[in-house]
mmCIF file of C-alpha atoms in Angstrom:
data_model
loop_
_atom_site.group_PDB
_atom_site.id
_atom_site.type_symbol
_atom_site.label_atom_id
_atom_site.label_comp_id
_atom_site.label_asym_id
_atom_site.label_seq_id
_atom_site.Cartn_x
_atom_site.Cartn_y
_atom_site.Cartn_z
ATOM 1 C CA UNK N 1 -12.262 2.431 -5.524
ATOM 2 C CA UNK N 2 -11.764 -0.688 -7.647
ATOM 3 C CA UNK N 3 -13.776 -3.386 -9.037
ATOM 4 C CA UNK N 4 -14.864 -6.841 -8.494
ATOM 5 C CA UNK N 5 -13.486 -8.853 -11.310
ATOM 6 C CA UNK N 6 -12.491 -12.200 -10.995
ATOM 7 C CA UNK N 7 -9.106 -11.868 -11.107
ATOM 8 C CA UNK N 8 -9.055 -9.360 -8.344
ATOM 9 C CA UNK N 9 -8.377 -10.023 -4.749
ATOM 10 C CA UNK N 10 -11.636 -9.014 -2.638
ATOM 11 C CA UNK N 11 -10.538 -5.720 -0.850
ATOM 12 C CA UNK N 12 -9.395 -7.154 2.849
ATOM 13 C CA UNK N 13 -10.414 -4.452 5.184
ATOM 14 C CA UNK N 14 -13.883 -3.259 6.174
ATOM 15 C CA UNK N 15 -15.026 -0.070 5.027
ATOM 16 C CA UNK N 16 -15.572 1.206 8.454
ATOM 17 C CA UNK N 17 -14.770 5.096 7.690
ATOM 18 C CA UNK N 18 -14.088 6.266 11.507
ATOM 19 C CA UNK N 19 -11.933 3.782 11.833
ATOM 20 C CA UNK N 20 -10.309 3.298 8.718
ATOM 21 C CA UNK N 21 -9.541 7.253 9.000
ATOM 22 C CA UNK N 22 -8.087 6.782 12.261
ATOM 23 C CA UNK N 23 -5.455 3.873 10.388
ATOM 24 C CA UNK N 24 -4.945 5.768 7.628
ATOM 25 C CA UNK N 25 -4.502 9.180 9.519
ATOM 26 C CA UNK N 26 -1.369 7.073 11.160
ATOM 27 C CA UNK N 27 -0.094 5.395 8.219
ATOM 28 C CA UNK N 28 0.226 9.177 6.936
ATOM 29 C CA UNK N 29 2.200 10.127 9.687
ATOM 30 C CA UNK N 30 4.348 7.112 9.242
ATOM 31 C CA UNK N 31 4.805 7.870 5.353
ATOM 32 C CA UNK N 32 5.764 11.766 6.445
ATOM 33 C CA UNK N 33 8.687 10.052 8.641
ATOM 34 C CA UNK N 34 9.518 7.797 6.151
ATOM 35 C CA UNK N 35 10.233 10.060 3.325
ATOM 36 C CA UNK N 36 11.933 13.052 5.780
ATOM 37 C CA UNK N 37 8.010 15.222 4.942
ATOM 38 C CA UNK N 38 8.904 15.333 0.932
ATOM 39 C CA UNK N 39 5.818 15.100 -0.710
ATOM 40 C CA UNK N 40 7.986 14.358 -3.884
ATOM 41 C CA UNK N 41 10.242 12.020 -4.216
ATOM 42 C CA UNK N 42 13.606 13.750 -4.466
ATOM 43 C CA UNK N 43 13.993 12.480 -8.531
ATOM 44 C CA UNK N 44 10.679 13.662 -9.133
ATOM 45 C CA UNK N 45 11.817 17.154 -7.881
ATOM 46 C CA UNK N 46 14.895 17.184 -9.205
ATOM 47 C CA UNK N 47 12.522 16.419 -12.593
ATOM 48 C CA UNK N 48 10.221 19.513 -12.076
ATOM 49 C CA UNK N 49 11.292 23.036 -11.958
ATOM 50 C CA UNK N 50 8.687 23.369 -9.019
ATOM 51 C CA UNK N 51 8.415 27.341 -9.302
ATOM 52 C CA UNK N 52 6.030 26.490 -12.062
ATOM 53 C CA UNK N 53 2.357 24.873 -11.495
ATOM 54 C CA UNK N 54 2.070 21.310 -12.334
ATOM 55 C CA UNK N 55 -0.930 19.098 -12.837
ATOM 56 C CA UNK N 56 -0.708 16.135 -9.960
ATOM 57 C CA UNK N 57 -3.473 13.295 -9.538
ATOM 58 C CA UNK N 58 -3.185 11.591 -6.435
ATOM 59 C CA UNK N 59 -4.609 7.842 -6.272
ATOM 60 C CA UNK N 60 -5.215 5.681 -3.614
ATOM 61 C CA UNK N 61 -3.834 8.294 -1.334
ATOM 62 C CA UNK N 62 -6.574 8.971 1.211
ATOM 63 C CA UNK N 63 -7.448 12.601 -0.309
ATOM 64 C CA UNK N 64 -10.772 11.191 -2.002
ATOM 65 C CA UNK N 65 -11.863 13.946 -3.636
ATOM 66 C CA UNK N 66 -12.991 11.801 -6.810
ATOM 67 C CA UNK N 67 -14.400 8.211 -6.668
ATOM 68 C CA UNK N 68 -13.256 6.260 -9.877
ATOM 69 C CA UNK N 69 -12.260 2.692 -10.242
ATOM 70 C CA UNK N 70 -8.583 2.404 -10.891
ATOM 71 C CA UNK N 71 -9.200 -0.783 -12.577
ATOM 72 C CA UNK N 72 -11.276 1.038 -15.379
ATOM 73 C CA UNK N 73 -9.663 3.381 -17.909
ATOM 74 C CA UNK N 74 -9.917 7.077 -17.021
ATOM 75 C CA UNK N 75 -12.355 9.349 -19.310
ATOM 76 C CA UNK N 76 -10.484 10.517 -22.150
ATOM 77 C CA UNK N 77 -10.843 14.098 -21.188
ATOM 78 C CA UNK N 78 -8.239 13.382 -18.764
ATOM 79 C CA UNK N 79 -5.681 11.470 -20.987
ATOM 80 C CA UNK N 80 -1.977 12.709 -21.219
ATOM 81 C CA UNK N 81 -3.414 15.702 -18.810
ATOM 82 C CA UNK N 82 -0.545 15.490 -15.778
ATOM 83 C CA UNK N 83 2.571 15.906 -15.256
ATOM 84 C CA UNK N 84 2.561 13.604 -12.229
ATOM 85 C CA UNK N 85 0.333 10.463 -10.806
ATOM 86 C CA UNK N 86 1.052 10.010 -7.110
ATOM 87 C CA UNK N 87 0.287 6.070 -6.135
ATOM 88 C CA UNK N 88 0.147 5.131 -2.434
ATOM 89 C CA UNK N 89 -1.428 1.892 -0.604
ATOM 90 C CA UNK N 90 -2.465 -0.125 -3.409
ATOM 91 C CA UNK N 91 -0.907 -3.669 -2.539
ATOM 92 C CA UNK N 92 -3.691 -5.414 -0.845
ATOM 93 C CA UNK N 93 -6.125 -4.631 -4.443
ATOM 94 C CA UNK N 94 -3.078 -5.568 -6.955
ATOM 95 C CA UNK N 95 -1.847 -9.281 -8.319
ATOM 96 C CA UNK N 96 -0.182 -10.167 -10.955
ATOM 97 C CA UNK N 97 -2.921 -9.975 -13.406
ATOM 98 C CA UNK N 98 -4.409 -6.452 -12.726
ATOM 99 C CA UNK N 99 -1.045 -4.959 -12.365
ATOM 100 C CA UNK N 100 -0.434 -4.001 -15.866
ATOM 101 C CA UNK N 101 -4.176 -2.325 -16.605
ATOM 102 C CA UNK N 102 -3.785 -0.152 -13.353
ATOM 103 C CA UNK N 103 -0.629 0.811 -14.844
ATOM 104 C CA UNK N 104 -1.724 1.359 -18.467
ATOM 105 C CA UNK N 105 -4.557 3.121 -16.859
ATOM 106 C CA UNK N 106 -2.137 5.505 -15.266
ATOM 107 C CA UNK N 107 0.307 5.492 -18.410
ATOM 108 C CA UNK N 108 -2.681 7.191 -20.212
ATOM 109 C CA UNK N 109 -3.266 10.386 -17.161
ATOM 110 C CA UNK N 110 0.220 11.325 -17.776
ATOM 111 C CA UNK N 111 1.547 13.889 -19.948
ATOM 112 C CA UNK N 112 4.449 12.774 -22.252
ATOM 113 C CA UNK N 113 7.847 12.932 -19.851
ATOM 114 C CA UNK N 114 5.772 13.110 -17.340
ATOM 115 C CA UNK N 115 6.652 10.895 -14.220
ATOM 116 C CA UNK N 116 4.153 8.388 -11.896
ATOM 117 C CA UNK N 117 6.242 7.725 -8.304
ATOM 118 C CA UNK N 118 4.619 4.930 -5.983
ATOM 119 C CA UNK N 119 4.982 4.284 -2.726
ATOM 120 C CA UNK N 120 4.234 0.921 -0.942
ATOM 121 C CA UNK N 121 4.605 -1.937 1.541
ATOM 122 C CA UNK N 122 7.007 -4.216 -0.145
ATOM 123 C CA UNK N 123 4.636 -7.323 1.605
ATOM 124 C CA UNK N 124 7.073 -10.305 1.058
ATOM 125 C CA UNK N 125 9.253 -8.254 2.952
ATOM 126 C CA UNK N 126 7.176 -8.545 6.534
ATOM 127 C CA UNK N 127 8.725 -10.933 9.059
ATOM 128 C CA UNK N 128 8.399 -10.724 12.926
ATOM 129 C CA UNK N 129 11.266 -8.622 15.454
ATOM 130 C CA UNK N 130 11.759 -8.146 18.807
ATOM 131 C CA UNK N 131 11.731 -11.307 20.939
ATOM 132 C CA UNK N 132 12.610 -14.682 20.602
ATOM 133 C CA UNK N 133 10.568 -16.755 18.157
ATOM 134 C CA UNK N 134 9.068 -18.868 20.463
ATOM 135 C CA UNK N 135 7.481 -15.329 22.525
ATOM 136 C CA UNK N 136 5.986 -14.099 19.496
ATOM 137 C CA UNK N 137 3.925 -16.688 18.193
ATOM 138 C CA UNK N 138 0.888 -14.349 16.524
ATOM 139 C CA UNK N 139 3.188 -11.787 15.366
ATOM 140 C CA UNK N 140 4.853 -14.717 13.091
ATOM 141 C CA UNK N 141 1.389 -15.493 11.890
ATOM 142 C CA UNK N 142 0.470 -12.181 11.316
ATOM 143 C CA UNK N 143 3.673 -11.397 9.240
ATOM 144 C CA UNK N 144 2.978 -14.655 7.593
ATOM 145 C CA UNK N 145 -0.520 -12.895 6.325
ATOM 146 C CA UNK N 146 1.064 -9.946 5.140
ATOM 147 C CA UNK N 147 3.693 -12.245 3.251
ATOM 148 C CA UNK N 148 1.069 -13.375 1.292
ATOM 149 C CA UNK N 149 -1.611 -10.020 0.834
ATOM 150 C CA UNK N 150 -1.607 -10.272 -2.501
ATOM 151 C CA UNK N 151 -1.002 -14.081 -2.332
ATOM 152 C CA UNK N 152 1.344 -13.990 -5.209
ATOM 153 C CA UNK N 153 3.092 -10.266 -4.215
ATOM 154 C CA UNK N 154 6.416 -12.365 -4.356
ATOM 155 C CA UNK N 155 6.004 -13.561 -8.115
ATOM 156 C CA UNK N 156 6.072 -9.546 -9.362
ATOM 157 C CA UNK N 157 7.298 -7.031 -6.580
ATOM 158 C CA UNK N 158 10.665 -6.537 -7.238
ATOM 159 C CA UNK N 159 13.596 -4.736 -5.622
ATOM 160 C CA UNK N 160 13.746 -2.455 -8.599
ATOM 161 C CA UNK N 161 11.532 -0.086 -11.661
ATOM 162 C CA UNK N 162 11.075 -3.791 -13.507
ATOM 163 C CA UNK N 163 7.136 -3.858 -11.703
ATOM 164 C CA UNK N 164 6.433 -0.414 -13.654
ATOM 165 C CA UNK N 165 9.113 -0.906 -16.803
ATOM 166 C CA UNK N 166 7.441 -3.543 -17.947
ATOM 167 C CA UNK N 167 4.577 -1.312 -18.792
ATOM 168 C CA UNK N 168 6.670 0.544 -20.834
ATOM 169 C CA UNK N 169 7.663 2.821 -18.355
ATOM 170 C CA UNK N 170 11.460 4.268 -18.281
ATOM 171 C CA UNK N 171 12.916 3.746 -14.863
ATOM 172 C CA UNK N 172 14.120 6.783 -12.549
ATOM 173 C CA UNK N 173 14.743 5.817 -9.305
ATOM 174 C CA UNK N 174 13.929 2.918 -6.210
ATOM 175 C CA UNK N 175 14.326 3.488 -2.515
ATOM 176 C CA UNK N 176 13.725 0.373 0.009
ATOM 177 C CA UNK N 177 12.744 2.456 3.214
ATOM 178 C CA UNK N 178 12.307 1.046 6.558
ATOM 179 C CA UNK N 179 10.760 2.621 9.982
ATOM 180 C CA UNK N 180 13.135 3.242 12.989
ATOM 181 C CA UNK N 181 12.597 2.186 16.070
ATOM 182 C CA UNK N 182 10.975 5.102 17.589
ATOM 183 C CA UNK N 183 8.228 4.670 15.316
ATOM 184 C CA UNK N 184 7.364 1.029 15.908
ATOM 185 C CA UNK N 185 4.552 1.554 18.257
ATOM 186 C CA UNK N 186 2.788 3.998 15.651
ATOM 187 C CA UNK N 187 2.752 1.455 13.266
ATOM 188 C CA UNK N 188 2.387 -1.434 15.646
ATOM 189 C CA UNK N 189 -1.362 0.132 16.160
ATOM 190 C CA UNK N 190 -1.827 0.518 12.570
ATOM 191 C CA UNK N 191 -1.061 -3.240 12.052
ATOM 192 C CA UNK N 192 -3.767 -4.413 14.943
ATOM 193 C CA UNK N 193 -5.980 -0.971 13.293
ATOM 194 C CA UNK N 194 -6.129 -3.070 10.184
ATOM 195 C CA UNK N 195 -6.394 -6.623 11.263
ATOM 196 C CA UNK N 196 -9.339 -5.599 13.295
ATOM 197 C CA UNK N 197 -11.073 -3.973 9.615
ATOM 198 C CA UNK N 198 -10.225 -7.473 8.588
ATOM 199 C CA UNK N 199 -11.921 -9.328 11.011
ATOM 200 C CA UNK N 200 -15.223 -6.943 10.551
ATOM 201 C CA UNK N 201 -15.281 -7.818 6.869
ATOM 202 C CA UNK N 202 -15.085 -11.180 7.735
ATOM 203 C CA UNK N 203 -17.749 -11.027 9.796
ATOM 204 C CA UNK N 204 -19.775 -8.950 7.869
ATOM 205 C CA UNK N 205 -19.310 -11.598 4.909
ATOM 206 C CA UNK N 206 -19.677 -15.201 6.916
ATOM 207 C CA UNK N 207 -22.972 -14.305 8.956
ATOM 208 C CA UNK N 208 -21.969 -12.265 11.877
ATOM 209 C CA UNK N 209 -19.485 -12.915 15.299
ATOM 210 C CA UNK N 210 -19.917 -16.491 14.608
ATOM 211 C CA UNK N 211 -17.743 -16.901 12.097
ATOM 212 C CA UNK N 212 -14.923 -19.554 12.800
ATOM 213 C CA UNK N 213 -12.636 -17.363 10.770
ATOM 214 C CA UNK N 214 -13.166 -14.456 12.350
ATOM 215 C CA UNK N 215 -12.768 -15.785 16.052
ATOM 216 C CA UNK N 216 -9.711 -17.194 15.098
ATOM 217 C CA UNK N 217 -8.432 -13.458 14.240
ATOM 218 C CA UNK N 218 -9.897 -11.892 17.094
ATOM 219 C CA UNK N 219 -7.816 -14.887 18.963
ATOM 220 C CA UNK N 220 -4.809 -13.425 17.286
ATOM 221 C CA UNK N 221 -5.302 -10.278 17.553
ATOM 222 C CA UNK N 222 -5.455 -10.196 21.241
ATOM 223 C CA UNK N 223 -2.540 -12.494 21.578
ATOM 224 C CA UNK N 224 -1.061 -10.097 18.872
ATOM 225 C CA UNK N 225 -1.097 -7.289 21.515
ATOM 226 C CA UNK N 226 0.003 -9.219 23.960
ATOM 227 C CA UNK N 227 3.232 -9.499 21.894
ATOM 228 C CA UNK N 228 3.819 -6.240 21.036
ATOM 229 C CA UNK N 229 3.742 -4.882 24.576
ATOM 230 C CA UNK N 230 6.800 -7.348 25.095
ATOM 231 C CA UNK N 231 8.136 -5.871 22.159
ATOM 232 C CA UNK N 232 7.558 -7.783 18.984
ATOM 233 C CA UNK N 233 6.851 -6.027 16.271
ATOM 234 C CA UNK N 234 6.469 -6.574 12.595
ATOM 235 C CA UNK N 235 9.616 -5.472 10.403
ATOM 236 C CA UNK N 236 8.825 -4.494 6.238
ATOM 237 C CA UNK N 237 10.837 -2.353 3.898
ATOM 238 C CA UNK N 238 8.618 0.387 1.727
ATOM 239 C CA UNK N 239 9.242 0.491 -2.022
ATOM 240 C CA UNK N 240 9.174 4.223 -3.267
ATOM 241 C CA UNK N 241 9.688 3.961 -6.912
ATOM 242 C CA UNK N 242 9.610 6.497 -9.743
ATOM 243 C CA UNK N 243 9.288 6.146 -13.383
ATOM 244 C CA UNK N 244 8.569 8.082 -16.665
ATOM 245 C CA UNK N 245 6.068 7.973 -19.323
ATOM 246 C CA UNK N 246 8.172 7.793 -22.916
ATOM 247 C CA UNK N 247 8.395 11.507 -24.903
#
């Protein structure tokens, strides 16, 4: 989990578990087709002689066996204790500001050598497919959102290891993965699977259905449907980067 400071944005989806597990049950699925079922990245394999056990802590990956806030440093009993951190779905907390203690927090879990691979929607990336611009009116706004979750993801994701080098981290390898087509509808409901959390924390925040906000994003999200059974969808590239901690 994270926390609250100021400089954080607030976490944009409800915490509705049935049907966040539902999203994120999908977005698994997705991630499995997107990286050909390797858990590992193929540098952090080729890193590892993987006939030997090796210490892995997963965060932000759905597996929730431990509740800690990522923005806080780790107990020292766990400090330079693994030989890999595994990162996944961690955009919509980060910003230019927290960036660097969530990765001097996970600097300190790693062993020396030891490698931290991420894997996440590269938001600026997000911009509407599939019909003509004027037919897909919601899915345009909808990217638009994305664009901007964290409002200033533009400013520090880049298309290489300089988000995670700057920390101090030595650079191994960057993919830019993309779905194919046959997978569009998959994610398609995870897209309209999260906007509705979003609305629900709206609503849950602003006193109830009434909220002017959330109607307008209930408006959109039925539209949105409407548009992707003609075929829009919503196009973004995945970042899978992989880095090591200094010997």
């Amino acid at each position: 989990m994270a926390s609250n400071p100021t400089d954080q944005p607030r976490y944009v989806f409800d915490r509705n578990h049935q049907r966040a597990s539902v999203r994120l049950n999908y977005q698994h699925f997705l991630i499995t087709r997107l990286t050909d079922n390797q858990l590992l990245h193929q540098a952090t394999q080729d890193h590892f002689d993987l006939t030997t056990p090796h210490r892995v802590a997963d965060i932000g990956t759905g597996t929730a066996l431990y509740e800690h806030d990522a923005f806080r440093t780790f107990p020292s009993e766990y400090h330079g204790k693994y030989d890999l951190v595994n990162l996944r779905f961690f955009m919509t907390l980060l910003n230019g500001q927290n960036l660097n203690q969530v990765l001097q927090n996970v600097m300190a879990l790693l062993k020396p050598g030891g490698l931290f691979q991420w894997l996440d929607i590269d938001a600026p990336s997000a911009r509407p497919i599939g019909l003509e611009p004027s037919s897909m009116t919601r899915t345009s706004l909808v990217a638009m959102m994305m664009n901007n979750t964290p409002p200033d993801a533009a400013s520090w994701i880049t298309k290489n290891c300089n988000m995670a080098t700057s920390a101090g981290f030595e650079p191994i390898a960057y993919d830019q993965l993309r779905f194919n087509d046959l997978h569009r509808p998959i994610w398609n409901q995870c897209v309209m699977m999260g906007l509705e959390e979003v609305i629900d924390g709206l609503e849950k925040r602003e006193i109830g259905a009434n909220s002017a906000s959330a109607q307008d994003l209930r408006d959109t999200l039925d539209n949105l449907s409407k548009e992707f059974q003609q075929g829009a969808s919503i196009d973004t590239t995945w970042f899978y980067l992989v880095v090591r901690k200094p010997f």
